[in-house]
Short mmCIF file of C-alpha atoms and ligand atoms in Angstrom, two decimals:
data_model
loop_
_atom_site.label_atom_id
_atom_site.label_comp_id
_atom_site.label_asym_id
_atom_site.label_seq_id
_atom_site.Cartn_x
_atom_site.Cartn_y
_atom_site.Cartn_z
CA UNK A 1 0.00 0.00 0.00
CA UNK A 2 1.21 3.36 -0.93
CA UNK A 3 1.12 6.14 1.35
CA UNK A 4 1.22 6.39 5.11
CA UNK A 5 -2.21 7.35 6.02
CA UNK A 6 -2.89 10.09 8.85
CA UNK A 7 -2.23 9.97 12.49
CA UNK A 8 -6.26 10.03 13.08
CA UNK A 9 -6.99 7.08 10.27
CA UNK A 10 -8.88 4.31 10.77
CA UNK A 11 -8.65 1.16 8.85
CA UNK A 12 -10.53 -1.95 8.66
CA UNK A 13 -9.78 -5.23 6.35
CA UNK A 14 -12.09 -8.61 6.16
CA UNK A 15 -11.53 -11.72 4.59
CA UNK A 16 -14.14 -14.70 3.96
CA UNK A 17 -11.54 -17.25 3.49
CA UNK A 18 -8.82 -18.15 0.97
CA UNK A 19 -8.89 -21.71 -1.09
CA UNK A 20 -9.32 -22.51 -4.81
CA UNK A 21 -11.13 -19.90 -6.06
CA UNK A 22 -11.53 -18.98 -10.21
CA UNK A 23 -13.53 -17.24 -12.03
CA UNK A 24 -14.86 -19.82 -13.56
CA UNK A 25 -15.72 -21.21 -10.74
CA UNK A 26 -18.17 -18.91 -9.52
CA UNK A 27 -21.74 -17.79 -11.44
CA UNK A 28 -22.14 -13.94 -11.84
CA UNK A 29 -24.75 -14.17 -9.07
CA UNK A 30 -22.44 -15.67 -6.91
CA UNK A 31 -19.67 -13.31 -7.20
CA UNK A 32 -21.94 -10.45 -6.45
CA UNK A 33 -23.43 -12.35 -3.31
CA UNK A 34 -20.06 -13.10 -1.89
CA UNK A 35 -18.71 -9.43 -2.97
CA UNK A 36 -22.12 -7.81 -1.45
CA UNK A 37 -21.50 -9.98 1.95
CA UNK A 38 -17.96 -8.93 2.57
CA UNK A 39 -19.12 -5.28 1.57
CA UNK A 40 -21.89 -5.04 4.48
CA UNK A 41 -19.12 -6.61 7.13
CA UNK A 42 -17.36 -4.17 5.81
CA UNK A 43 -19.21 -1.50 6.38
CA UNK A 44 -20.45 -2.61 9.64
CA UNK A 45 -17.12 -2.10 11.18
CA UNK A 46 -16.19 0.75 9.46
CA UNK A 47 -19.61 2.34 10.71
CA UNK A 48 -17.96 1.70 14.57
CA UNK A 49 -14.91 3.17 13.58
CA UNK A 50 -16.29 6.62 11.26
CA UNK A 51 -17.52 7.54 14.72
CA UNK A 52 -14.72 6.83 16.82
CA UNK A 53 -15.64 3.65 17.69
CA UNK A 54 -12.89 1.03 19.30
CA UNK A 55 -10.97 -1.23 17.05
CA UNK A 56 -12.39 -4.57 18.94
CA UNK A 57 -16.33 -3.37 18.19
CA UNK A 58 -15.36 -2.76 14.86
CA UNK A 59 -13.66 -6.46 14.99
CA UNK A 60 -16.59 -7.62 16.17
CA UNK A 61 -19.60 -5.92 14.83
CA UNK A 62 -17.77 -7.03 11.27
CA UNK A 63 -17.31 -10.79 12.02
CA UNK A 64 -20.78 -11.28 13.43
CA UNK A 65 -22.44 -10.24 9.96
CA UNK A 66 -20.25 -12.46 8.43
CA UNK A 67 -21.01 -15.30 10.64
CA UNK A 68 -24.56 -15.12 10.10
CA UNK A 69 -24.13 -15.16 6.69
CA UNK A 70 -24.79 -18.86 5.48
CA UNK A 71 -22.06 -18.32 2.48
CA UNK A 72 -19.05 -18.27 4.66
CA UNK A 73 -17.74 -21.16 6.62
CA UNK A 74 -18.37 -19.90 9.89
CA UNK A 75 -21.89 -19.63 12.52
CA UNK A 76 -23.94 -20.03 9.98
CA UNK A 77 -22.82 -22.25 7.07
CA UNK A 78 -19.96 -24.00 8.69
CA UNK A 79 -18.80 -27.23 7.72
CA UNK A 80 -19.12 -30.51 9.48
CA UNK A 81 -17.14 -32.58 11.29
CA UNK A 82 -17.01 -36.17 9.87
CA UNK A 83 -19.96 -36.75 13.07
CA UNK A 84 -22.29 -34.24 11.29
CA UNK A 85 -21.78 -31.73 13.88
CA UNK A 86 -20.89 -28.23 13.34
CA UNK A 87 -17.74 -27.65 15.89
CA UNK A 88 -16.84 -23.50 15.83
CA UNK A 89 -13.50 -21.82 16.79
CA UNK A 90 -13.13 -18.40 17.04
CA UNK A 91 -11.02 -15.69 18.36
CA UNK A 92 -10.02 -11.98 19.57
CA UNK A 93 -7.33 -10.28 20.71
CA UNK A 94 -6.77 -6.24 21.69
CA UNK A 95 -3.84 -4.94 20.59
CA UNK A 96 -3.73 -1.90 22.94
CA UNK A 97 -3.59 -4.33 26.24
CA UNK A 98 -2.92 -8.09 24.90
CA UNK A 99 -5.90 -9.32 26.56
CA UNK A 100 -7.35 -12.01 24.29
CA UNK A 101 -10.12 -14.53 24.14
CA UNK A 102 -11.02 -17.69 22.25
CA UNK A 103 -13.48 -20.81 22.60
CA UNK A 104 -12.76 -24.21 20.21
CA UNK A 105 -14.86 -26.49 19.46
CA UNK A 106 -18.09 -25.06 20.60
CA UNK A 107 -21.88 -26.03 19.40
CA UNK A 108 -24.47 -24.01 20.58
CA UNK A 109 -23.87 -20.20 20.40
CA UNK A 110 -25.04 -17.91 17.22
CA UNK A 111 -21.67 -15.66 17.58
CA UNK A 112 -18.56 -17.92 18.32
CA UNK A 113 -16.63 -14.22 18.35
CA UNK A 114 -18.51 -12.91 20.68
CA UNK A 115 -18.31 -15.61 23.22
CA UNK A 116 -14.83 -14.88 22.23
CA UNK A 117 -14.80 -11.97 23.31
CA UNK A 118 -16.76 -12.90 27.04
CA UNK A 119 -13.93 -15.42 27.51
CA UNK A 120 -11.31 -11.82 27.15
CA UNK A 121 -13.71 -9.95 29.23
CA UNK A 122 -15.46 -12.00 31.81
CA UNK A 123 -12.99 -15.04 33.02
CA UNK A 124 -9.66 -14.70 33.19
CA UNK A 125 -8.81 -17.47 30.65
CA UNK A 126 -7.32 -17.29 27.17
CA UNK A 127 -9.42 -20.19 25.78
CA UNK A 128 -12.28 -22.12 26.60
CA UNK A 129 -12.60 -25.59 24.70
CA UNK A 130 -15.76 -27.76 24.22
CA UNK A 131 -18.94 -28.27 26.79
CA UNK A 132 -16.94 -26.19 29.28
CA UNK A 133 -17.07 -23.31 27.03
CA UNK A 134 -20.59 -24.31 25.42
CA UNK A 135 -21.84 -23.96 29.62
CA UNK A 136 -19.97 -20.77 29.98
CA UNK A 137 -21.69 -19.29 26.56
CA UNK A 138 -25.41 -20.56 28.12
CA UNK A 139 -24.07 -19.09 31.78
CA UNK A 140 -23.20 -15.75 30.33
CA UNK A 141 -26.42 -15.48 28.30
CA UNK A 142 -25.43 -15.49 24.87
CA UNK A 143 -27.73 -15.79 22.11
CA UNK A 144 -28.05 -20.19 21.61
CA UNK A 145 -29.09 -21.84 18.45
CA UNK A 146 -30.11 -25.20 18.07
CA UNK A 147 -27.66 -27.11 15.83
CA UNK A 148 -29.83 -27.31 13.05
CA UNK A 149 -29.46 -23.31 13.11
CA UNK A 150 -25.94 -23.45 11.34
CA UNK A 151 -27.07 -25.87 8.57
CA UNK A 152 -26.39 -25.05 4.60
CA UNK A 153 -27.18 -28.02 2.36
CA UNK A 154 -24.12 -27.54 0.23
CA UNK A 155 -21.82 -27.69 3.37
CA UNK A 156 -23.33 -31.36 4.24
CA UNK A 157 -22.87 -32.75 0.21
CA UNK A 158 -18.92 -31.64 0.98
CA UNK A 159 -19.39 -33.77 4.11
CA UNK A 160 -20.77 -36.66 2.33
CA UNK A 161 -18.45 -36.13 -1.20
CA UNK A 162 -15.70 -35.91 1.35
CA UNK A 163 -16.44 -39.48 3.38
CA UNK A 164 -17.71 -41.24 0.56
CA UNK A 165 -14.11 -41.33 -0.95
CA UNK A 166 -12.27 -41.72 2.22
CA UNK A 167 -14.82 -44.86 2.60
CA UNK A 168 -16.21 -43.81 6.55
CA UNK A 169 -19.63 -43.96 7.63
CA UNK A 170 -22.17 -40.77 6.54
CA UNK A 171 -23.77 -39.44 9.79
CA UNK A 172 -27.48 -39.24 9.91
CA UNK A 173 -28.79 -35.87 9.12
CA UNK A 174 -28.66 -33.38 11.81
CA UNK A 175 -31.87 -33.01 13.74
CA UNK A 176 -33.58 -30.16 12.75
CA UNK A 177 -31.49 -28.97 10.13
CA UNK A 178 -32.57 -25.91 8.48
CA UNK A 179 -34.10 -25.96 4.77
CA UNK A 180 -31.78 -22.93 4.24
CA UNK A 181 -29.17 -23.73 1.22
CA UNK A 182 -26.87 -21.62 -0.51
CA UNK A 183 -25.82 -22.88 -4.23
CA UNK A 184 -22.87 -24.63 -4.58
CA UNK A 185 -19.86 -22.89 -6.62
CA UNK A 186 -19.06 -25.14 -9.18
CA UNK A 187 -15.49 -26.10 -7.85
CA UNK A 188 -16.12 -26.69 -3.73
CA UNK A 189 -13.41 -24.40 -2.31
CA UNK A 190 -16.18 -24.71 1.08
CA UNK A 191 -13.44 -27.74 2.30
CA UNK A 192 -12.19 -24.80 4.21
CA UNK A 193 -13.09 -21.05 4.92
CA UNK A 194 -12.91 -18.84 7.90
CA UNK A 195 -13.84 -15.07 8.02
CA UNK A 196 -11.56 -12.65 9.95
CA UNK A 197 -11.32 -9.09 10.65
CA UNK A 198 -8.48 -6.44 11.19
CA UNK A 199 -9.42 -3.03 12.09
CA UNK A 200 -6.91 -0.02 13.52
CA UNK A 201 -9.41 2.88 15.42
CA UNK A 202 -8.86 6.26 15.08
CA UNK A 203 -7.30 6.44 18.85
CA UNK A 204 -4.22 4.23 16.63
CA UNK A 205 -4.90 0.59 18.64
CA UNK A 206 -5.33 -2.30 16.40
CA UNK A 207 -7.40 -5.61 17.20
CA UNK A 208 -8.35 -8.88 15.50
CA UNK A 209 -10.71 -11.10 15.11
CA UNK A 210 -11.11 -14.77 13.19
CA UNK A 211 -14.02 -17.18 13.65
CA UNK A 212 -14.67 -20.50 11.55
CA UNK A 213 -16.06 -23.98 11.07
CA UNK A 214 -12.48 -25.42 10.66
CA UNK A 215 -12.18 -28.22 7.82
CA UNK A 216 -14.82 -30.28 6.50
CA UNK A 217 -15.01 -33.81 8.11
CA UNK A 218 -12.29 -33.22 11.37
CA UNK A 219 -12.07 -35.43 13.61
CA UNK A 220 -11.38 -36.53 16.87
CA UNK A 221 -11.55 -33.09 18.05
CA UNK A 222 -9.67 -31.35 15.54
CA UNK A 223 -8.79 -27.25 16.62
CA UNK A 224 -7.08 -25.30 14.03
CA UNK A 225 -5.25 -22.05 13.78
CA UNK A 226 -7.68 -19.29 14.36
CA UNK A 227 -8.99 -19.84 18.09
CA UNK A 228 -4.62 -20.38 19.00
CA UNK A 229 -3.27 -16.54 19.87
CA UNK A 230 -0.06 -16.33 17.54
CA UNK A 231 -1.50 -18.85 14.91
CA UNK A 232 -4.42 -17.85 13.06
CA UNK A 233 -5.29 -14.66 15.40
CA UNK A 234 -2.71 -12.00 16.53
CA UNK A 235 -2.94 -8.35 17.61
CA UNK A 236 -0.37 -6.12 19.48
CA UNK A 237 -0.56 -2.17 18.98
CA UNK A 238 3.65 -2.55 18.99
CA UNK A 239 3.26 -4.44 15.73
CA UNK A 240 0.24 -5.19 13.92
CA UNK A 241 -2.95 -6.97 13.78
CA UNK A 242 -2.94 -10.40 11.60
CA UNK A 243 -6.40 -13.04 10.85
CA UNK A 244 -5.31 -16.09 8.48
CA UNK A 245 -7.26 -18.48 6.72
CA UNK A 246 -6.07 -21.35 5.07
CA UNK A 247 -4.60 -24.96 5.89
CA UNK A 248 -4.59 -24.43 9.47
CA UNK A 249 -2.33 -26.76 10.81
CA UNK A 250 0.79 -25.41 8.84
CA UNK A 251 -0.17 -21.91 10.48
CA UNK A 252 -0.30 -23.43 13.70
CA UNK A 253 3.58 -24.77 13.02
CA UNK A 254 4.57 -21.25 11.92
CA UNK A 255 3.13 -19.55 14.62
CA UNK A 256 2.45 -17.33 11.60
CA UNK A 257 -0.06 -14.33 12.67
CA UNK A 258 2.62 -13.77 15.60
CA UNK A 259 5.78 -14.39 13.46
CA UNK A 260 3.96 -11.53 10.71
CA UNK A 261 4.18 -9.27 14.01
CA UNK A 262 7.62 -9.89 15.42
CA UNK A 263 9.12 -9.27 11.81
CA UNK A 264 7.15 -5.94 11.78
CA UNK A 265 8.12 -5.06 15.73
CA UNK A 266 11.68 -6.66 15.87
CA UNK A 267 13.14 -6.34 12.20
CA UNK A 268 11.39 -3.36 11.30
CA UNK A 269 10.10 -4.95 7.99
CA UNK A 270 6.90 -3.06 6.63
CA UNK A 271 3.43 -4.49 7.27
CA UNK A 272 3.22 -6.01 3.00
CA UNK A 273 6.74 -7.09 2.95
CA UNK A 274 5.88 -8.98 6.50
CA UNK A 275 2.76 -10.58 4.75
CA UNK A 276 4.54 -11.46 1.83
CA UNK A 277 7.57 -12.92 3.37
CA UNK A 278 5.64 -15.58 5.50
CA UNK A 279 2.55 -16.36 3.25
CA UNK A 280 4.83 -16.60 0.01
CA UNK A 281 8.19 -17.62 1.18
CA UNK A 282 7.57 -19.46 5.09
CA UNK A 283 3.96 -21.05 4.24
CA UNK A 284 4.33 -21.94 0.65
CA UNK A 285 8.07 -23.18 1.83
CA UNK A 286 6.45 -25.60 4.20
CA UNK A 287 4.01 -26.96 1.47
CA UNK A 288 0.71 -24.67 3.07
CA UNK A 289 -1.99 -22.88 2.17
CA UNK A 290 -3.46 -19.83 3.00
CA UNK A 291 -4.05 -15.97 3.33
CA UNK A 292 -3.85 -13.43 5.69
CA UNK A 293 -5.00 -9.52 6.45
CA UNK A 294 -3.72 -7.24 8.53
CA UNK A 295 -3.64 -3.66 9.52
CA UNK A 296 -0.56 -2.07 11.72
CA UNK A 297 -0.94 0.63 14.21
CA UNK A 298 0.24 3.82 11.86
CA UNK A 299 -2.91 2.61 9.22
CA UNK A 300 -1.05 0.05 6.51
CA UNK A 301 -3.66 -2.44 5.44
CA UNK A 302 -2.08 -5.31 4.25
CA UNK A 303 -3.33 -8.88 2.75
CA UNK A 304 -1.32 -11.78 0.72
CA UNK A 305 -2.14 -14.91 -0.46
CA UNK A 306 -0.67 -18.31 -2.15
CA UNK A 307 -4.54 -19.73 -3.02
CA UNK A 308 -5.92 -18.61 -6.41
CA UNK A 309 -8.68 -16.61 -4.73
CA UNK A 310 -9.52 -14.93 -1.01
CA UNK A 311 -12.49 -13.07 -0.49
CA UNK A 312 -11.45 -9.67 0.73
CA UNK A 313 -12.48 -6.35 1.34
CA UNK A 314 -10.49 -3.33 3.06
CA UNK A 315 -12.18 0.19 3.61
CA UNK A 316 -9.99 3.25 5.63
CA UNK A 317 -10.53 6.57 6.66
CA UNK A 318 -10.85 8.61 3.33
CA UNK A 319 -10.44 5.73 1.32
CA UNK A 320 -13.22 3.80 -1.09
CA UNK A 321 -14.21 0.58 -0.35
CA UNK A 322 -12.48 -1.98 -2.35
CA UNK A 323 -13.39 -5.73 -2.30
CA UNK A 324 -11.64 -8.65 -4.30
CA UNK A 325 -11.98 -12.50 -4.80
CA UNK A 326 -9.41 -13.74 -7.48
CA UNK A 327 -5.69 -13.36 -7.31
CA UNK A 328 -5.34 -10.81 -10.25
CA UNK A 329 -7.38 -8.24 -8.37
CA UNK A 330 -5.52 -5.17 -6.55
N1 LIG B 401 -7.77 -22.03 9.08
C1 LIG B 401 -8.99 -22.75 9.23
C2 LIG B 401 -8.71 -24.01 10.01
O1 LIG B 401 -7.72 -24.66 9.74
C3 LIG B 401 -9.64 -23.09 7.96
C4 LIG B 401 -9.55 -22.06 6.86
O2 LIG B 401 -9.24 -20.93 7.10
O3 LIG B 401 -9.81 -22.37 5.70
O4 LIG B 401 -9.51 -24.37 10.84
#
């Protein structure tokens, strides 16, 4: 990105995942859906932020529209575990004081980020895993859905495709499930997904947030990157703040949302050249896939990419709103 913005900027980027995504792939009606989607997240943050709104609302507010939109893989419309079951990770962090929050594995609540963001606030834990943090969701009286809530047709074909050809048992049906369905691209990138949000406030702290179904048919309890602080969720107003998607268990091995911040902090790279270093040269070295976003505390948006596609949009202070799928966008 070109120009150092102002002192008083804010700046806000979103991604809806990264995977194999062409052009082909997707209908003209789907591209504008998914474009329209990460526009209103969009928006929704930057509408915390225009008014001098905190970094972590924006975070928030941004990530919640995109988890109750059935298109992405996370609330709403994530995939299933090889049980049928929809297990959700998400996380938060504040860059001004380090405090962070995360749940794995969880069931019943709407907004996986903003149980999230109860674990930062209201215990003093980092991460809450399973029934545990399913009890503390109910205790704390977030908004509960019934399984069936989170249920997208196209998701549950992916499921079956998926254990068909690894030759393990198909699930019975969730109970309940919703009639909602979303069409199916023509290539299934939906294996994997994630939404995540950076945003930098006018006040110059930075936060993240990443929330997600994980990868179609896990097992055995499966967490990935973006509920682990340093993996797939990182944010430190001395650095930057960094959301992945992609092939989570190589970003868990890289530590990569935290090693994107210690090359900005400790080798004074700039926040693009950070991005670009460990998505193209670490990741792709170690044979993963992925993306990542990320905004630092002086206003650089940054994302990079080694997939074909990431759904993306960044808005800033000043700035238009610009929003991308395919790799030969800006
Ligand atoms: N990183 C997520 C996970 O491994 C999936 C993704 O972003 O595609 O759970």
């Amino acid at each position: 990105m070109a120009k150092t913005p102002p002192p008083s900027a804010w700046s806000l980027v979103v991604h809806g995942g990264s995977g194999v995504i062409d052009r082909a792939d997707l209908t003209a009606e789907q591209d504008a859906a998914y474009r329209e989607a990460l526009a209103q997240a969009a928006e929704a943050g930057a509408a915390v932020l225009r008014v001098g709104g905190a970094a972590l609302d924006a975070v928030e507010a941004a990530v919640r529209i995109l988890e109750n939109d059935p298109l992405f893989n996370a609330g709403r419309g994530a995939v299933f575990t090889a049980e049928g079951r929809n297990e959700l990770d998400a996380a938060i962090m504040d860059g001004a004081t380090l405090a962070a929050g995360a749940v794995a594995g969880v069931t019943r609540t709407r907004n996986p980020i903003s149980l999230a963001r109860i674990v930062m606030e209201q215990s003093p834990h980092v991460l809450l895993a399973g029934e545990g943090a399913d009890a503390f969701s109910k205790a704390n009286g977030l908004d509960q859905a019934k399984p069936g809530y989170f249920f997208v047709e196209r998701r549950w074909k992916a499921l079956k495709r998926q254990l068909q050809q690894a030759r393990l048992p198909i699930p019975s049906r969730p109970k309940g499930a919703s009639k909602h369905d979303v069409a199916a691209l023509a290539h299934d990138e939906g294996k994997r997904g994630t939404v995540g949000v950076v945003a930098r406030d006018a006040a110059g702290h930075v936060a993240a947030g990443t929330s997600t179904g994980g990868t179609t048919g896990k097992r055995f309890g499966r967490v990935g990157d973006s509920p682990l602080i340093g993996a797939g969720t990182y944010a430190s107003d001395a650095s930057a703040a960094v959301s992945g998607t992609g092939e989570g268990e190589y970003f868990i091995r890289l530590a990569l949302a935290h090693r994107i911040c210690a090359l900005v902090e400790f080798e004074g790279l700039g926040l693009q050249a950070a991005c670009d270093r460990v998505v193209q040269n670490d990741l792709t070295g170690l044979g993963g896939e992925g993306g990542v976003i990320a905004v630092a505390p002086d206003g650089q948006m940054a994302w990079s990419f080694n997939t074909s596609g990431m759904y993306r949009a960044r808005i800033a202070d000043g700035a238009a709103l610009e929003v991308g799928i395919y790799k030969d966008e800006s």
